């Protein structure tokens, strides 16, 4: 069956920051597409490839954000404990896993609150004008954030 | 329709799921566990080593986490499945056990009923016999019967009918297939005995026992002919009994054939009884022989089937080896050869059994039909047309029909037997094949793992050997270069060298003396010449004086030269000795260090081992604690004691290591100092004494510390018994750790006999004691009371804290579904219990 091609973003230079936030919040790849209606079953692989490319570009440009690193570390800890639990059959890991999972939930909650709202507000305050999140690209937005951080350091 | 839905229980219920399928399922579950374990390990490795440096790292780590987590879930699920399977197997065993128990109980119950009925039957029989006697007497008396007599006769008839009815019931029981033993046992005690003996019979009688009529006859005959005792236990007895019965049956057949012949007019009465005795005897003997042969065959067949089952395993293994490409060609050929041998042996055994059965049937047929055995054989084996054959051998149609039937029967029995064996074998082979297939599937993985293990072992072995070789080489080199042994024995060398030097000095002195004598002799000659040649006395005196002065000067010069030469020689010798000593000293020092390093390594290994043991012990203690909390049997005390012992051992090892290190350092300091002094051309004696002086205390310590390390003591001298090394006044030289405390003799004297432990206890614990005596000051009393009160309060709080630490603390939550969730925190571990709603008033835990 021939699949119809789908229009999608492919770089941090064209992906709007609003979509970036939504993908990070919901893990839904439909925000990589440029159209409103997306059949994920059909176009999932194409969108995933595009998202991987965008994500790689982001990290190559801005590095791995500290928060993301923290999340990855916690996720890794949880997996290591789960693996130990499965390999050693030592049930005492379960309590530790729960503790780490609570920790992860908290971090994710904070991250969401900060990303979606506060950062935008800080940037707008710094810039002195209101950002159009549908038009501002990821690259532009994070360049503002970097500038803001730089300013704060001074 | 919910009732029609197939549930898990339907599939895994008792008897519904074949054992083979369950095993296959188990294998699948186990394979899942193995596969997921590997997956977890792989992803674990990736996750552990990932540095999260770039986008690729992030993606890889994410992938490893997702895949690994899935694998952990799948493994846990498979493990739960395996536990369920184990549980189902236990349940199946339990159900089987229960059903067997029920069957036993039912049999016992039936036996009791039969016994009861039997005893009632006997009573009734006795009563009937008595009444019959009385009726007989009455009837023979030929008198008018009274009403009472008539009543007796009527009662007797009724009783007779009742008993007949019971007999009939028993007869029905006899026809009840599978219940012959109990039915027979209810007939009379005699039958009971016979049926009991049936349980001890072998294969021959078991066939017999399936025929109730035959069994009844058998029992009667046995009871009459006194065979019961013979039949009771052995298989041999049972066979001969069955043979007797077959013999009788054959004889009866002969009789029947003849009688039928007479009745139907095909045989005259005369002919019917001519030679009957011989024929009966032959038929009887053939029957016995036939049964004996059947019994032998039965044993041979059983042995054959068992052997075939054993062979199936052997064949499977050999087949596996033959397919195994890792084996040598020779091994594989051997395996195939063995496999073929087994199969040939089986074929031979089958042929043998078949032939024996054929012969037995032939014998029996020949005897019962009155036809010659060889004729029969010719008939069966002949390939000629039946009609011609029939005419040629004068067979009647009936005889031919009977023969064909009999032959067909024998053939069928044989075919059935071998078919069943083949099927059973095929089944075994199929199972074995599945096993083999599974094995072959996991073979590569297993072989690879084994290969890896072997390689790793080989590497370790090689490494160890190379290390040992290296060490050995070093030691050999050091010894041959004048290592520790040359150092030790160098005193002899020094002595020899000293002797040589003395000899040299002696020789030099002798040389000097000779030169001196030559000078004197020359001077004397010159004096004589001068005396003879110079006439002038003054001139002669002046010449002699000159000669003598010259001689004195020459001797002085000679002495000076000798002294200088000796000095130079001495210096050279001293320098040589110093160099030699220094090099030997260094070699010895290296050697000692090497040895001590090895000792240290070994000690470190012991400490590591103890660490491992301690950590394992701690795990054991945790486990035992859990058991203790559950109120189960545990060995907590034992494990704790072992832990204490291991920790003590570790401490000892650490102390030893510490002592050794200190001793080594001190010895090293001395030797280094001595060496550096020797290198600065300081004579050995001075160098040694200076080095000794510099490291005196150190040297004293090194010799002392080796056996006198103490950790906390009330009196140093007591602890250093046997290792005294006085230094100055009354002091002992001891080693202390940085975190230890030292008090002076005056303070120690004040403390008296108080032990260190007691001292700490007194220092740390509050003084509970109240002043005693009559004159207790009120204020002091009040203050003490208040203090006691406070202490009591503190104690109480402490006790509460202990309780909180040792007892579970629960809190409850009510969910929207009406479930109650209890959270229990015990020793920092939270457990959750869910209570579901059962009724309006109650909760189900």
Coordinates of N, CA and C in Angstrom, one line a residue, chain A residues 3-106:
Chain A
X3 N 1.9 4.8 0.9 CA 1.5 5.7 2.0 C 1.7 7.2 1.6
X4 N 0.6 8.0 1.9 CA 0.7 9.4 1.5 C 1.7 10.1 2.4
X5 N 2.5 10.9 1.8 CA 3.6 11.6 2.6 C 2.9 12.6 3.5
X6 N 3.6 12.9 4.6 CA 3.0 13.9 5.6 C 4.0 15.0 5.7
X7 N 3.4 16.2 5.8 CA 4.2 17.4 6.0 C 4.7 17.5 7.5
X8 N 6.0 17.7 7.7 CA 6.4 17.7 9.2 C 7.6 18.7 9.3
X9 N 7.8 19.1 10.6 CA 9.0 19.9 10.9 C 10.2 19.0 10.9
X10 N 11.4 19.5 10.6 CA 12.6 18.6 10.6 C 13.8 19.3 11.3
X11 N 13.6 20.4 11.9 CA 14.7 21.1 12.5 C 14.3 22.0 13.7
X12 N 15.2 22.3 14.6 CA 14.9 23.2 15.6 C 14.7 24.7 15.1
X13 N 15.1 24.8 13.8 CA 15.0 26.1 13.2 C 13.6 26.4 12.7
X14 N 12.8 25.3 12.5 CA 11.4 25.5 12.1 C 10.4 25.0 13.0
X15 N 10.7 24.2 14.0 CA 9.7 23.7 15.0 C 9.3 24.8 16.0
X16 N 8.1 25.1 16.0 CA 7.6 26.2 17.0 C 7.8 25.7 18.4
X17 N 8.2 26.6 19.3 CA 8.5 26.2 20.7 C 7.2 25.6 21.4
X18 N 6.0 26.1 20.9 CA 4.8 25.6 21.5 C 4.7 24.1 21.3
X19 N 5.0 23.6 20.0 CA 5.0 22.2 19.7 C 6.0 21.4 20.5
X20 N 7.2 22.1 20.6 CA 8.3 21.4 21.4 C 7.8 21.1 22.8
X21 N 7.2 22.1 23.5 CA 6.7 21.9 24.8 C 5.7 20.8 24.8
X22 N 4.8 20.8 23.9 CA 3.7 19.8 23.8 C 4.2 18.4 23.7
X23 N 5.2 18.3 22.8 CA 5.8 16.9 22.6 C 6.4 16.5 23.9
X24 N 7.2 17.4 24.5 CA 7.9 17.0 25.8 C 6.9 16.7 26.9
X25 N 5.8 17.4 26.9 CA 4.8 17.1 27.9 C 4.0 15.8 27.7
X26 N 3.6 15.6 26.4 CA 2.6 14.5 26.2 C 3.3 13.3 25.5
X27 N 4.5 13.5 25.1 CA 5.2 12.4 24.3 C 4.4 12.0 23.0
X28 N 3.6 12.9 22.6 CA 2.7 12.6 21.4 C 3.4 13.2 20.2
X29 N 3.7 12.4 19.2 CA 4.5 12.8 18.0 C 3.6 13.6 17.0
X30 N 2.3 13.7 17.2 CA 1.5 14.4 16.3 C 1.9 15.9 16.2
X31 N 2.6 16.4 17.2 CA 3.0 17.8 17.2 C 4.3 18.0 16.3
X32 N 4.9 16.9 15.8 CA 6.0 17.1 14.9 C 5.4 17.4 13.5
X33 N 4.2 16.9 13.3 CA 3.5 17.1 12.0 C 3.0 18.6 11.8
X34 N 2.9 19.0 10.5 CA 2.4 20.3 10.3 C 0.9 20.4 10.2
X35 N 0.3 19.2 9.9 CA -1.1 19.1 9.8 C -1.8 18.8 11.1
X36 N -3.1 19.1 11.2 CA -3.8 18.9 12.4 C -4.2 17.4 12.6
X37 N -4.6 16.8 11.6 CA -5.1 15.4 11.7 C -3.9 14.5 11.3
X38 N -3.6 13.6 12.2 CA -2.4 12.7 12.0 C -2.8 11.3 12.3
X39 N -2.6 10.4 11.4 CA -2.8 9.0 11.7 C -1.4 8.4 12.2
X40 N -1.3 8.3 13.5 CA -0.1 7.9 14.1 C 0.4 6.5 13.6
X41 N -0.6 5.6 13.5 CA -0.2 4.3 13.1 C 0.5 4.3 11.7
X42 N 0.0 5.2 10.9 CA 0.5 5.2 9.5 C 1.8 6.0 9.4
X43 N 1.8 7.1 10.1 CA 2.9 8.1 9.9 C 3.9 8.1 11.1
X44 N 3.6 7.2 12.1 CA 4.5 7.2 13.3 C 6.0 7.1 13.0
X45 N 6.4 6.1 12.2 CA 7.9 6.0 12.0 C 8.5 7.2 11.4
X46 N 7.8 7.8 10.4 CA 8.3 9.0 9.7 C 8.5 10.1 10.8
X47 N 7.4 10.3 11.6 CA 7.5 11.4 12.6 C 8.5 11.1 13.7
X48 N 8.7 9.8 14.0 CA 9.7 9.5 15.0 C 11.1 9.8 14.5
X49 N 11.3 9.5 13.2 CA 12.6 9.8 12.6 C 12.9 11.3 12.7
X50 N 11.9 12.1 12.3 CA 12.0 13.5 12.3 C 12.3 14.1 13.7
X51 N 11.5 13.5 14.7 CA 11.7 14.0 16.1 C 13.1 13.6 16.5
X52 N 13.6 12.4 16.2 CA 15.0 12.1 16.6 C 16.0 13.1 16.0
X53 N 15.8 13.4 14.8 CA 16.7 14.4 14.1 C 16.7 15.8 14.8
X54 N 15.4 16.2 15.2 CA 15.3 17.5 15.8 C 16.0 17.5 17.2
X55 N 15.7 16.3 17.9 CA 16.3 16.2 19.2 C 17.8 16.2 19.2
X56 N 18.4 15.4 18.2 CA 19.8 15.4 18.1 C 20.4 16.8 17.8
X57 N 19.7 17.5 17.0 CA 20.1 18.9 16.6 C 20.1 19.8 17.9
X58 N 19.1 19.6 18.6 CA 18.9 20.4 19.9 C 20.1 20.2 20.8
X59 N 20.4 18.9 21.0 CA 21.5 18.5 21.9 C 22.8 19.0 21.4
X60 N 23.0 18.8 20.1 CA 24.3 19.3 19.5 C 24.4 20.8 19.6
X61 N 23.3 21.5 19.6 CA 23.4 23.0 19.7 C 23.5 23.5 21.1
X62 N 22.6 22.9 22.0 CA 22.5 23.5 23.3 C 23.1 22.6 24.4
X63 N 23.5 21.4 24.0 CA 24.0 20.4 25.0 C 22.8 19.7 25.7
X64 N 23.1 18.8 26.6 CA 22.1 18.1 27.3 C 21.7 18.9 28.5
X65 N 20.4 19.3 28.6 CA 20.0 20.1 29.7 C 20.2 19.4 31.0
X66 N 20.5 20.2 32.1 CA 20.9 19.6 33.4 C 19.7 18.7 33.9
X67 N 18.5 19.3 33.7 CA 17.3 18.6 34.2 C 17.1 17.3 33.5
X68 N 17.3 17.3 32.2 CA 17.1 16.1 31.5 C 18.1 15.0 31.9
X69 N 19.4 15.5 32.2 CA 20.4 14.6 32.7 C 20.0 13.9 34.0
X70 N 19.4 14.9 34.9 CA 19.0 14.4 36.2 C 17.9 13.3 36.0
X71 N 16.9 13.6 35.1 CA 15.8 12.7 34.9 C 16.4 11.3 34.4
X72 N 17.3 11.4 33.4 CA 17.9 10.2 32.9 C 18.6 9.4 34.0
X73 N 19.3 10.1 34.9 CA 20.0 9.4 35.9 C 19.1 8.7 36.8
X74 N 17.9 9.4 37.2 CA 17.0 8.7 38.1 C 16.3 7.5 37.4
X75 N 16.0 7.7 36.1 CA 15.4 6.6 35.3 C 16.4 5.4 35.3
X76 N 17.7 5.8 35.1 CA 18.7 4.7 35.0 C 18.8 4.0 36.4
X77 N 18.7 4.8 37.5 CA 18.8 4.2 38.8 C 17.6 3.2 39.0
X78 N 16.4 3.7 38.6 CA 15.3 2.8 38.7 C 15.4 1.5 37.9
X79 N 15.9 1.6 36.7 CA 16.1 0.4 35.9 C 17.1 -0.5 36.5
X80 N 18.3 0.1 37.0 CA 19.3 -0.8 37.6 C 18.7 -1.5 38.8
X81 N 17.9 -0.9 39.6 CA 17.3 -1.6 40.7 C 16.3 -2.6 40.3
X82 N 15.5 -2.3 39.2 CA 14.6 -3.3 38.7 C 15.3 -4.5 38.2
X83 N 16.4 -4.2 37.5 CA 17.2 -5.3 37.0 C 17.7 -6.2 38.1
X84 N 18.2 -5.5 39.1 CA 18.8 -6.3 40.3 C 17.7 -7.1 40.9
X85 N 16.5 -6.5 41.0 CA 15.4 -7.2 41.6 C 15.0 -8.4 40.8
X86 N 15.1 -8.3 39.5 CA 14.7 -9.4 38.6 C 15.8 -10.5 38.6
X87 N 17.1 -10.0 38.7 CA 18.2 -11.0 38.6 C 18.4 -11.7 40.0
X88 N 18.3 -11.0 41.1 CA 18.6 -11.6 42.4 C 17.4 -12.1 43.1
X89 N 16.2 -11.7 42.7 CA 14.9 -12.0 43.3 C 14.9 -11.5 44.7
X90 N 15.6 -10.4 45.0 CA 15.6 -9.8 46.3 C 14.5 -8.7 46.3
X91 N 13.5 -9.0 47.1 CA 12.3 -8.1 47.1 C 12.6 -6.8 47.8
X92 N 13.7 -6.7 48.5 CA 13.9 -5.4 49.2 C 14.1 -4.2 48.3
X93 N 14.4 -4.5 47.0 CA 14.6 -3.5 46.0 C 13.3 -2.7 45.8
X94 N 12.2 -3.4 46.0 CA 10.9 -2.9 45.6 C 10.6 -1.5 46.3
X95 N 11.0 -1.5 47.6 CA 10.8 -0.3 48.4 C 11.6 0.9 47.8
X96 N 12.9 0.5 47.5 CA 13.8 1.5 46.9 C 13.3 2.0 45.5
X97 N 12.8 1.1 44.8 CA 12.2 1.4 43.4 C 11.1 2.4 43.6
X98 N 10.2 2.1 44.6 CA 9.1 3.0 44.8 C 9.5 4.4 45.2
X99 N 10.5 4.5 46.0 CA 11.1 5.8 46.5 C 11.6 6.5 45.3
X100 N 12.4 5.8 44.4 CA 13.0 6.5 43.2 C 11.9 6.9 42.3
X101 N 10.9 6.1 42.1 CA 9.8 6.4 41.2 C 9.0 7.7 41.7
X102 N 8.8 7.8 43.0 CA 8.2 9.0 43.6 C 9.1 10.2 43.2
X103 N 10.4 10.0 43.4 CA 11.3 11.1 43.1 C 11.2 11.6 41.7
X104 N 11.1 10.6 40.8 CA 11.0 10.9 39.3 C 9.7 11.6 39.0
X105 N 8.7 11.2 39.7 CA 7.4 11.9 39.5 C 7.5 13.3 39.8
X106 N 8.1 13.6 41.0 CA 8.2 15.0 41.5 C 9.0 15.8 40.5

